Coordinates of C-alpha atoms in Angstrom, one line a residue:
X162 CA 41.8 -5.5 2.1
X163 CA 39.7 -5.6 -0.9
X164 CA 40.7 -5.7 -4.5
X165 CA 37.8 -3.5 -5.5
X166 CA 38.4 0.3 -5.5
X167 CA 36.8 2.2 -2.7
X168 CA 34.0 3.7 -4.9
X169 CA 32.9 0.2 -6.0
X170 CA 32.6 -1.1 -2.5
X171 CA 29.1 -1.0 -0.9
X172 CA 28.6 1.7 1.7
X173 CA 28.8 0.4 5.3
X174 CA 26.0 2.8 6.3
X175 CA 23.5 1.4 3.8
X176 CA 21.4 -1.0 5.7
X177 CA 18.5 -1.8 3.4
X178 CA 18.5 -3.1 -0.1
X179 CA 15.6 -2.5 -2.5
X180 CA 14.6 -5.7 -4.1
X181 CA 12.5 -6.3 -7.2
X182 CA 9.8 -8.9 -7.0
X183 CA 8.5 -10.7 -10.0
X184 CA 5.3 -12.7 -10.2
X185 CA 5.8 -16.3 -11.2
X186 CA 2.2 -16.4 -12.5
X187 CA 0.3 -13.5 -13.9
X188 CA -1.7 -11.7 -11.3
X189 CA -5.3 -11.2 -12.4
X190 CA -6.5 -7.6 -12.4
X191 CA -9.9 -6.3 -11.7
X192 CA -11.9 -3.9 -13.8
X193 CA -13.5 -0.8 -12.4
X194 CA -16.9 -2.4 -12.7
X195 CA -15.9 -5.5 -10.8
X196 CA -14.3 -3.5 -8.0
X197 CA -17.5 -1.3 -7.8
X198 CA -19.7 -4.4 -7.7
X199 CA -17.6 -6.1 -5.0
X200 CA -17.4 -3.0 -2.8
X201 CA -20.8 -1.5 -3.4
X202 CA -19.3 1.8 -4.2
X203 CA -20.1 4.0 -7.2
X204 CA -17.4 3.9 -10.0
X205 CA -17.1 7.7 -9.8
X206 CA -16.2 7.5 -6.1
X207 CA -13.6 4.8 -6.9
X208 CA -12.2 7.1 -9.6
X209 CA -12.0 9.9 -7.0
X210 CA -10.2 7.6 -4.6
X211 CA -7.7 6.8 -7.3
X212 CA -7.2 10.5 -8.1
X213 CA -6.6 11.2 -4.3
X214 CA -4.1 8.3 -4.2
X215 CA -6.1 6.3 -1.6
X216 CA -6.1 3.2 -3.9
X217 CA -3.7 2.2 -6.6
X218 CA -4.8 1.6 -10.2
X219 CA -3.1 0.8 -13.4
X220 CA -4.3 1.1 -17.0
X221 CA -5.0 -1.7 -19.4
X222 CA -4.2 -1.5 -23.1
X223 CA -7.3 0.5 -23.9
X224 CA -6.7 3.0 -21.1
X225 CA -9.3 1.8 -18.6
X226 CA -8.4 1.6 -15.0
X227 CA -7.5 -1.9 -13.6
X228 CA -7.0 -2.8 -10.0
X229 CA -5.0 -5.4 -8.0
X230 CA -7.1 -8.1 -6.3
X231 CA -6.4 -6.4 -3.0
X232 CA -8.2 -3.2 -4.1
X233 CA -11.6 -4.1 -2.5
X234 CA -9.9 -4.6 0.9
X235 CA -8.1 -1.3 0.5
X236 CA -11.4 0.5 -0.4
X237 CA -13.1 -1.1 2.6
X238 CA -10.3 0.2 4.8
X239 CA -10.9 3.7 3.4
X240 CA -14.6 3.4 4.0
X241 CA -14.1 2.2 7.6
X242 CA -11.9 5.2 8.3
X243 CA -14.4 7.5 6.8
X244 CA -17.4 6.3 8.7
X245 CA -15.7 5.2 11.9
X246 CA -13.5 8.3 12.5
X247 CA -15.5 10.9 10.5
X248 CA -12.4 11.8 8.5
X249 CA -12.3 13.7 5.2
X250 CA -10.7 12.0 2.3
X251 CA -7.5 14.1 2.4
X252 CA -6.9 13.2 6.0
X253 CA -7.6 9.5 5.3
X254 CA -4.6 9.5 3.0
X255 CA -2.4 10.8 5.9
X256 CA -3.8 8.2 8.2
X257 CA -3.2 5.4 5.7
X258 CA 0.4 6.5 5.3
X259 CA 0.9 6.5 9.0
X260 CA -0.7 3.1 9.5
X261 CA 1.6 1.7 6.7
X262 CA 4.6 3.2 8.4
X263 CA 3.6 1.7 11.8
X264 CA 3.3 -1.7 10.1
X265 CA 6.8 -1.4 8.6
X266 CA 8.3 -0.4 11.9
X267 CA 6.5 -3.2 13.8
X268 CA 7.8 -5.7 11.1
X269 CA 11.3 -4.4 11.5
X270 CA 11.1 -4.9 15.3
X271 CA 9.9 -8.4 14.8
X272 CA 12.7 -9.2 12.4
X273 CA 15.2 -7.7 14.8
X274 CA 13.9 -10.0 17.6
X275 CA 12.7 -7.1 19.6
X276 CA 9.2 -6.7 20.9
X277 CA 7.4 -3.8 22.5
X278 CA 5.7 -4.6 25.7
X279 CA 2.4 -3.5 24.2
X280 CA 0.4 -5.6 21.8
X281 CA -0.1 -4.1 18.3
X282 CA -2.9 -1.7 18.4
X283 CA -3.9 -2.1 14.7

């Protein structure tokens, strides 16, 4: 028996908790020009990727886009999907979402101690 009322007790069907992560040290951000130089892509194409939701960007105090240090790798992934599978940019967004979902499911299997018989295909 609990001394808390029923509405204050956590739901037994809730299996995942959403946690907030805080950076201990400030994470440096990359400017649009730096990302363009590192990836070899035109800044307008990178802006288009941001508008399509293929890569995340924030804004600095002056309103210019800033990117996480992982943005060049994400843009390289988009370019590999574009050239390797001949996908349009709208379908690349769907493929990226599916690949992220597969990664989450594989990680959940590993945490549960279960393995599929097949090696990861990604």
